[in-house]
Amino acid sequence: MNLTDLDSKISYGRMGLGNTGVDVPGGDYNKVIESGFYIAGQNTSNTFSKSLGQTSSQGETMISSMWNGSTCAQIAVTSDNRMGYRKKLLDSWKPWKQLTAAEPATILALPLTAGIQSAGSCTYSKDQLGTVIVHFRVKKSGTSNDLGNIQIATLPVGFRPNIAQNESIWFPVGGMFTDTTKGGGYGFVTANGEIYLNNERSNMQFAVGNFCFTSNF
């Protein structure tokens, strides 16, 4: 058999090769019986887009992995960048499940505690996986020698850990101590969203640091 004969017997399209997408057979994801890469049309049935309540599936891309005639897995990406998964076991399709959506996290201004002032960027955000990131550059009002736990901010509901994050999170401190020394401390976040820094030096005037935790923890 020469290469031309071999080429005619290989179905490149289902493997996503070339510049032509593969239409869904019968216009129905349930009728896909071969592994490969498929492109849905506006009226394709049983798509991930339709499971989200959309009226059209135009632009949705689907990868199908067929293990045998009765077992299959499908992963789909919609035109608005949402990803879903479903599987077929013993000829029975399970519902689509959304895995993720490519949406950037919204960065919000961190609500500081009275007596704590911004000395730069003070923000918080949460991504689609529930990871909360807090960044702060803060300074204290006045010159009191506050030692121990100093509350600098409170996170709103939806951005708080389910249980207190009591482990130490170290941060650099320096530059604006009244006694010109430099030192360090640690911080923690409570289940009520209260952010504390533990000052181990007197006359702390300036602090900068980050917190990163999951709100689903």
PDB file of C-alpha atoms in Angstrom:
ATOM      1  CA  MET A   1       0.000   0.000   0.000  1.00  0.00           C
ATOM      2  CA  ASN A   2       1.452   3.391  -0.990  1.00  0.00           C
ATOM      3  CA  LEU A   3       1.039   6.632   0.951  1.00  0.00           C
ATOM      4  CA  THR A   4      -1.777   7.809  -1.309  1.00  0.00           C
ATOM      5  CA  ASP A   5      -3.821   4.693  -0.581  1.00  0.00           C
ATOM      6  CA  LEU A   6      -3.081   4.978   3.147  1.00  0.00           C
ATOM      7  CA  ASP A   7      -4.054   8.638   3.148  1.00  0.00           C
ATOM      8  CA  SER A   8      -7.423   7.860   1.599  1.00  0.00           C
ATOM      9  CA  LYS A   9      -8.234   5.402   4.375  1.00  0.00           C
ATOM     10  CA  ILE A  10      -7.449   7.713   7.313  1.00  0.00           C
ATOM     11  CA  SER A  11     -10.201  10.018   8.573  1.00  0.00           C
ATOM     12  CA  TYR A  12      -8.124  13.079   9.455  1.00  0.00           C
ATOM     13  CA  GLY A  13     -11.068  15.324  10.159  1.00  0.00           C
ATOM     14  CA  ARG A  14     -12.280  13.564  13.293  1.00  0.00           C
ATOM     15  CA  MET A  15      -8.824  14.025  14.792  1.00  0.00           C
ATOM     16  CA  GLY A  16      -8.973  17.772  14.239  1.00  0.00           C
ATOM     17  CA  LEU A  17      -6.329  17.881  11.498  1.00  0.00           C
ATOM     18  CA  GLY A  18      -6.533  20.100   8.474  1.00  0.00           C
ATOM     19  CA  ASN A  19      -8.513  23.328   8.137  1.00  0.00           C
ATOM     20  CA  THR A  20     -12.040  21.922   8.050  1.00  0.00           C
ATOM     21  CA  GLY A  21     -14.009  21.293  11.218  1.00  0.00           C
ATOM     22  CA  VAL A  22     -16.004  18.115  11.685  1.00  0.00           C
ATOM     23  CA  ASP A  23     -19.766  18.535  11.781  1.00  0.00           C
ATOM     24  CA  VAL A  24     -21.646  16.657  14.471  1.00  0.00           C
ATOM     25  CA  PRO A  25     -23.229  13.552  12.892  1.00  0.00           C
ATOM     26  CA  GLY A  26     -26.986  13.854  12.742  1.00  0.00           C
ATOM     27  CA  GLY A  27     -26.771  17.276  14.410  1.00  0.00           C
ATOM     28  CA  ASP A  28     -26.840  15.584  17.819  1.00  0.00           C
ATOM     29  CA  TYR A  29     -23.985  15.072  20.326  1.00  0.00           C
ATOM     30  CA  ASN A  30     -25.693  11.855  21.426  1.00  0.00           C
ATOM     31  CA  LYS A  31     -25.055  10.402  17.972  1.00  0.00           C
ATOM     32  CA  VAL A  32     -21.279  10.880  18.091  1.00  0.00           C
ATOM     33  CA  ILE A  33     -19.853   7.344  18.097  1.00  0.00           C
ATOM     34  CA  GLU A  34     -16.213   8.050  17.177  1.00  0.00           C
ATOM     35  CA  SER A  35     -13.526   9.836  19.180  1.00  0.00           C
ATOM     36  CA  GLY A  36     -12.491  13.170  17.724  1.00  0.00           C
ATOM     37  CA  PHE A  37     -12.927  16.936  17.560  1.00  0.00           C
ATOM     38  CA  TYR A  38     -16.314  18.322  16.526  1.00  0.00           C
ATOM     39  CA  ILE A  39     -17.867  21.721  15.866  1.00  0.00           C
ATOM     40  CA  ALA A  40     -21.502  22.338  16.799  1.00  0.00           C
ATOM     41  CA  GLY A  41     -23.893  24.301  14.662  1.00  0.00           C
ATOM     42  CA  GLN A  42     -26.658  26.635  15.705  1.00  0.00           C
ATOM     43  CA  ASN A  43     -29.237  23.840  15.957  1.00  0.00           C
ATOM     44  CA  THR A  44     -27.063  20.976  17.235  1.00  0.00           C
ATOM     45  CA  SER A  45     -28.841  19.043  19.980  1.00  0.00           C
ATOM     46  CA  ASN A  46     -27.645  17.991  23.460  1.00  0.00           C
ATOM     47  CA  THR A  47     -24.807  20.522  23.511  1.00  0.00           C
ATOM     48  CA  PHE A  48     -23.258  22.130  26.565  1.00  0.00           C
ATOM     49  CA  SER A  49     -24.472  25.529  25.358  1.00  0.00           C
ATOM     50  CA  LYS A  50     -28.068  24.318  25.265  1.00  0.00           C
ATOM     51  CA  SER A  51     -27.726  22.921  28.804  1.00  0.00           C
ATOM     52  CA  LEU A  52     -26.866  26.475  29.942  1.00  0.00           C
ATOM     53  CA  GLY A  53     -30.107  27.768  28.467  1.00  0.00           C
ATOM     54  CA  GLN A  54     -28.617  29.262  25.314  1.00  0.00           C
ATOM     55  CA  THR A  55     -30.718  29.047  22.150  1.00  0.00           C
ATOM     56  CA  SER A  56     -27.743  28.502  19.823  1.00  0.00           C
ATOM     57  CA  SER A  57     -24.690  26.256  19.970  1.00  0.00           C
ATOM     58  CA  GLN A  58     -22.901  28.054  17.154  1.00  0.00           C
ATOM     59  CA  GLY A  59     -19.139  28.120  17.726  1.00  0.00           C
ATOM     60  CA  GLU A  60     -19.056  25.414  20.399  1.00  0.00           C
ATOM     61  CA  THR A  61     -16.155  22.962  20.104  1.00  0.00           C
ATOM     62  CA  MET A  62     -16.428  19.436  21.504  1.00  0.00           C
ATOM     63  CA  ILE A  63     -13.887  16.698  22.122  1.00  0.00           C
ATOM     64  CA  SER A  64     -15.317  13.190  22.355  1.00  0.00           C
ATOM     65  CA  SER A  65     -13.516  10.130  23.702  1.00  0.00           C
ATOM     66  CA  MET A  66     -15.328   6.891  22.936  1.00  0.00           C
ATOM     67  CA  TRP A  67     -14.168   3.855  24.931  1.00  0.00           C
ATOM     68  CA  ASN A  68     -16.668   1.444  23.504  1.00  0.00           C
ATOM     69  CA  GLY A  69     -20.161   1.594  22.108  1.00  0.00           C
ATOM     70  CA  SER A  70     -21.757   2.299  25.486  1.00  0.00           C
ATOM     71  CA  THR A  71     -19.140   4.418  27.307  1.00  0.00           C
ATOM     72  CA  CYS A  72     -18.065   7.900  26.268  1.00  0.00           C
ATOM     73  CA  ALA A  73     -16.769  11.210  27.666  1.00  0.00           C
ATOM     74  CA  GLN A  74     -17.286  14.631  26.103  1.00  0.00           C
ATOM     75  CA  ILE A  75     -15.659  17.978  26.903  1.00  0.00           C
ATOM     76  CA  ALA A  76     -17.039  21.131  25.289  1.00  0.00           C
ATOM     77  CA  VAL A  77     -15.996  24.796  25.147  1.00  0.00           C
ATOM     78  CA  THR A  78     -18.652  27.372  24.281  1.00  0.00           C
ATOM     79  CA  SER A  79     -18.215  30.520  22.226  1.00  0.00           C
ATOM     80  CA  ASP A  80     -18.219  32.577  25.448  1.00  0.00           C
ATOM     81  CA  ASN A  81     -15.351  30.521  26.939  1.00  0.00           C
ATOM     82  CA  ARG A  82     -17.187  28.180  29.302  1.00  0.00           C
ATOM     83  CA  MET A  83     -16.056  24.588  29.642  1.00  0.00           C
ATOM     84  CA  GLY A  84     -18.290  21.618  30.456  1.00  0.00           C
ATOM     85  CA  TYR A  85     -18.044  17.850  30.823  1.00  0.00           C
ATOM     86  CA  ARG A  86     -20.427  14.929  30.605  1.00  0.00           C
ATOM     87  CA  LYS A  87     -20.151  11.161  30.229  1.00  0.00           C
ATOM     88  CA  LYS A  88     -22.153   8.193  29.039  1.00  0.00           C
ATOM     89  CA  LEU A  89     -22.209   5.008  31.079  1.00  0.00           C
ATOM     90  CA  LEU A  90     -24.031   1.887  29.892  1.00  0.00           C
ATOM     91  CA  ASP A  91     -25.744   3.897  27.137  1.00  0.00           C
ATOM     92  CA  SER A  92     -27.068   6.473  29.623  1.00  0.00           C
ATOM     93  CA  TRP A  93     -25.931  10.106  29.303  1.00  0.00           C
ATOM     94  CA  LYS A  94     -25.251  12.055  32.516  1.00  0.00           C
ATOM     95  CA  PRO A  95     -26.079  15.795  32.682  1.00  0.00           C
ATOM     96  CA  TRP A  96     -23.532  18.393  31.592  1.00  0.00           C
ATOM     97  CA  LYS A  97     -21.400  19.822  34.417  1.00  0.00           C
ATOM     98  CA  GLN A  98     -19.683  23.197  34.083  1.00  0.00           C
ATOM     99  CA  LEU A  99     -15.988  22.925  34.900  1.00  0.00           C
ATOM    100  CA  THR A 100     -14.916  26.524  34.596  1.00  0.00           C
ATOM    101  CA  ALA A 101     -15.444  29.842  32.846  1.00  0.00           C
ATOM    102  CA  ALA A 102     -12.650  32.073  31.584  1.00  0.00           C
ATOM    103  CA  GLU A 103     -13.657  35.180  33.482  1.00  0.00           C
ATOM    104  CA  PRO A 104     -11.026  37.477  35.030  1.00  0.00           C
ATOM    105  CA  ALA A 105     -11.295  38.143  38.743  1.00  0.00           C
ATOM    106  CA  THR A 106     -12.667  41.554  39.696  1.00  0.00           C
ATOM    107  CA  ILE A 107     -10.185  43.528  41.831  1.00  0.00           C
ATOM    108  CA  LEU A 108     -11.877  45.438  44.648  1.00  0.00           C
ATOM    109  CA  ALA A 109     -10.738  48.035  47.176  1.00  0.00           C
ATOM    110  CA  LEU A 110      -9.943  46.502  50.565  1.00  0.00           C
ATOM    111  CA  PRO A 111     -12.157  47.990  53.346  1.00  0.00           C
ATOM    112  CA  LEU A 112      -9.631  49.126  55.967  1.00  0.00           C
ATOM    113  CA  THR A 113     -10.254  49.331  59.696  1.00  0.00           C
ATOM    114  CA  ALA A 114     -10.568  52.756  61.318  1.00  0.00           C
ATOM    115  CA  GLY A 115      -7.111  54.051  62.185  1.00  0.00           C
ATOM    116  CA  ILE A 116      -5.470  52.147  59.340  1.00  0.00           C
ATOM    117  CA  GLN A 117      -4.587  54.162  56.253  1.00  0.00           C
ATOM    118  CA  SER A 118      -3.660  53.101  52.743  1.00  0.00           C
ATOM    119  CA  ALA A 119      -0.004  53.602  51.856  1.00  0.00           C
ATOM    120  CA  GLY A 120      -0.402  52.222  48.357  1.00  0.00           C
ATOM    121  CA  SER A 121      -2.407  49.421  46.772  1.00  0.00           C
ATOM    122  CA  CYS A 122      -4.942  47.739  49.116  1.00  0.00           C
ATOM    123  CA  THR A 123      -7.073  45.274  47.165  1.00  0.00           C
ATOM    124  CA  TYR A 124      -8.782  41.890  47.286  1.00  0.00           C
ATOM    125  CA  SER A 125     -10.211  39.558  44.639  1.00  0.00           C
ATOM    126  CA  LYS A 126     -11.566  36.023  44.157  1.00  0.00           C
ATOM    127  CA  ASP A 127     -11.144  33.906  41.046  1.00  0.00           C
ATOM    128  CA  GLN A 128     -13.571  31.348  39.622  1.00  0.00           C
ATOM    129  CA  LEU A 129     -11.995  28.552  41.698  1.00  0.00           C
ATOM    130  CA  GLY A 130     -12.600  30.380  44.979  1.00  0.00           C
ATOM    131  CA  THR A 131      -9.015  31.548  45.581  1.00  0.00           C
ATOM    132  CA  VAL A 132      -8.959  34.861  47.446  1.00  0.00           C
ATOM    133  CA  ILE A 133      -5.945  37.155  47.071  1.00  0.00           C
ATOM    134  CA  VAL A 134      -5.435  40.127  49.374  1.00  0.00           C
ATOM    135  CA  HIS A 135      -2.698  42.703  48.818  1.00  0.00           C
ATOM    136  CA  PHE A 136      -2.022  45.576  51.175  1.00  0.00           C
ATOM    137  CA  ARG A 137       0.314  48.475  51.843  1.00  0.00           C
ATOM    138  CA  VAL A 138      -0.913  50.143  55.015  1.00  0.00           C
ATOM    139  CA  LYS A 139       0.221  52.526  57.723  1.00  0.00           C
ATOM    140  CA  LYS A 140      -1.122  53.361  61.162  1.00  0.00           C
ATOM    141  CA  SER A 141      -2.481  56.675  62.272  1.00  0.00           C
ATOM    142  CA  GLY A 142      -0.552  58.202  65.171  1.00  0.00           C
ATOM    143  CA  THR A 143       2.533  56.870  66.928  1.00  0.00           C
ATOM    144  CA  SER A 144       1.091  54.616  69.644  1.00  0.00           C
ATOM    145  CA  ASN A 145       3.127  51.563  70.629  1.00  0.00           C
ATOM    146  CA  ASP A 146       0.543  48.930  69.698  1.00  0.00           C
ATOM    147  CA  LEU A 147       1.813  45.405  70.156  1.00  0.00           C
ATOM    148  CA  GLY A 148       0.037  42.116  69.503  1.00  0.00           C
ATOM    149  CA  ASN A 149      -2.783  41.614  67.006  1.00  0.00           C
ATOM    150  CA  ILE A 150      -3.712  44.727  65.017  1.00  0.00           C
ATOM    151  CA  GLN A 151      -6.805  44.510  62.810  1.00  0.00           C
ATOM    152  CA  ILE A 152      -6.224  46.185  59.461  1.00  0.00           C
ATOM    153  CA  ALA A 153      -9.333  45.213  57.439  1.00  0.00           C
ATOM    154  CA  THR A 154     -12.465  43.062  57.195  1.00  0.00           C
ATOM    155  CA  LEU A 155     -13.367  41.006  54.124  1.00  0.00           C
ATOM    156  CA  PRO A 156     -17.047  40.917  53.107  1.00  0.00           C
ATOM    157  CA  VAL A 157     -19.164  37.753  53.043  1.00  0.00           C
ATOM    158  CA  GLY A 158     -18.250  35.560  50.079  1.00  0.00           C
ATOM    159  CA  PHE A 159     -14.540  36.332  50.401  1.00  0.00           C
ATOM    160  CA  ARG A 160     -13.971  34.759  53.814  1.00  0.00           C
ATOM    161  CA  PRO A 161     -12.483  31.368  54.683  1.00  0.00           C
ATOM    162  CA  ASN A 162     -14.905  28.790  56.058  1.00  0.00           C
ATOM    163  CA  ILE A 163     -12.578  28.289  59.000  1.00  0.00           C
ATOM    164  CA  ALA A 164      -9.966  30.644  60.438  1.00  0.00           C
ATOM    165  CA  GLN A 165      -6.616  30.709  58.662  1.00  0.00           C
ATOM    166  CA  ASN A 166      -4.522  30.578  61.806  1.00  0.00           C
ATOM    167  CA  GLU A 167      -1.218  29.632  60.245  1.00  0.00           C
ATOM    168  CA  SER A 168       1.458  32.306  60.238  1.00  0.00           C
ATOM    169  CA  ILE A 169       1.848  34.347  57.052  1.00  0.00           C
ATOM    170  CA  TRP A 170       4.996  36.402  57.191  1.00  0.00           C
ATOM    171  CA  PHE A 171       5.276  39.850  55.663  1.00  0.00           C
ATOM    172  CA  PRO A 172       8.093  42.397  55.334  1.00  0.00           C
ATOM    173  CA  VAL A 173       7.947  45.472  57.541  1.00  0.00           C
ATOM    174  CA  GLY A 174      10.155  48.505  57.369  1.00  0.00           C
ATOM    175  CA  GLY A 175      10.867  52.012  56.229  1.00  0.00           C
ATOM    176  CA  MET A 176       8.635  54.069  58.533  1.00  0.00           C
ATOM    177  CA  PHE A 177       9.341  52.945  62.097  1.00  0.00           C
ATOM    178  CA  THR A 178       9.657  55.792  64.536  1.00  0.00           C
ATOM    179  CA  ASP A 179      12.645  54.031  66.100  1.00  0.00           C
ATOM    180  CA  THR A 180      14.170  53.483  62.592  1.00  0.00           C
ATOM    181  CA  THR A 181      14.380  49.709  63.100  1.00  0.00           C
ATOM    182  CA  LYS A 182      13.055  47.077  60.769  1.00  0.00           C
ATOM    183  CA  GLY A 183      11.293  43.901  61.754  1.00  0.00           C
ATOM    184  CA  GLY A 184       8.574  41.446  60.907  1.00  0.00           C
ATOM    185  CA  GLY A 185       5.428  39.799  62.143  1.00  0.00           C
ATOM    186  CA  TYR A 186       2.705  37.497  60.893  1.00  0.00           C
ATOM    187  CA  GLY A 187      -0.897  37.781  59.845  1.00  0.00           C
ATOM    188  CA  PHE A 188      -4.068  35.714  59.861  1.00  0.00           C
ATOM    189  CA  VAL A 189      -7.651  35.832  58.630  1.00  0.00           C
ATOM    190  CA  THR A 190     -10.604  34.765  60.794  1.00  0.00           C
ATOM    191  CA  ALA A 191     -13.788  33.042  59.616  1.00  0.00           C
ATOM    192  CA  ASN A 192     -15.491  36.445  60.050  1.00  0.00           C
ATOM    193  CA  GLY A 193     -13.136  37.962  57.481  1.00  0.00           C
ATOM    194  CA  GLU A 194     -11.099  39.975  59.987  1.00  0.00           C
ATOM    195  CA  ILE A 195      -7.493  40.440  58.870  1.00  0.00           C
ATOM    196  CA  TYR A 196      -4.952  40.834  61.642  1.00  0.00           C
ATOM    197  CA  LEU A 197      -1.233  41.566  61.720  1.00  0.00           C
ATOM    198  CA  ASN A 198       0.785  40.592  64.759  1.00  0.00           C
ATOM    199  CA  ASN A 199       3.298  43.324  65.497  1.00  0.00           C
ATOM    200  CA  GLU A 200       6.440  42.061  67.225  1.00  0.00           C
ATOM    201  CA  ARG A 201       8.143  45.470  67.239  1.00  0.00           C
ATOM    202  CA  SER A 202       7.066  48.661  68.945  1.00  0.00           C
ATOM    203  CA  ASN A 203       6.039  51.754  67.021  1.00  0.00           C
ATOM    204  CA  MET A 204       4.982  49.916  63.874  1.00  0.00           C
ATOM    205  CA  GLN A 205       4.062  52.533  61.304  1.00  0.00           C
ATOM    206  CA  PHE A 206       4.150  50.754  57.946  1.00  0.00           C
ATOM    207  CA  ALA A 207       3.443  47.231  56.649  1.00  0.00           C
ATOM    208  CA  VAL A 208       3.157  45.555  53.263  1.00  0.00           C
ATOM    209  CA  GLY A 209       2.146  42.010  52.411  1.00  0.00           C
ATOM    210  CA  ASN A 210      -0.185  39.524  50.741  1.00  0.00           C
ATOM    211  CA  PHE A 211      -2.649  36.808  51.752  1.00  0.00           C
ATOM    212  CA  CYS A 212      -3.762  33.957  49.519  1.00  0.00           C
ATOM    213  CA  PHE A 213      -6.335  31.333  50.570  1.00  0.00           C
ATOM    214  CA  THR A 214      -9.401  29.562  49.271  1.00  0.00           C
ATOM    215  CA  SER A 215     -12.836  30.654  50.391  1.00  0.00           C
ATOM    216  CA  ASN A 216     -13.935  27.008  50.059  1.00  0.00           C
ATOM    217  CA  PHE A 217     -11.377  25.788  52.601  1.00  0.00           C
TER     218      PHE A 217
END
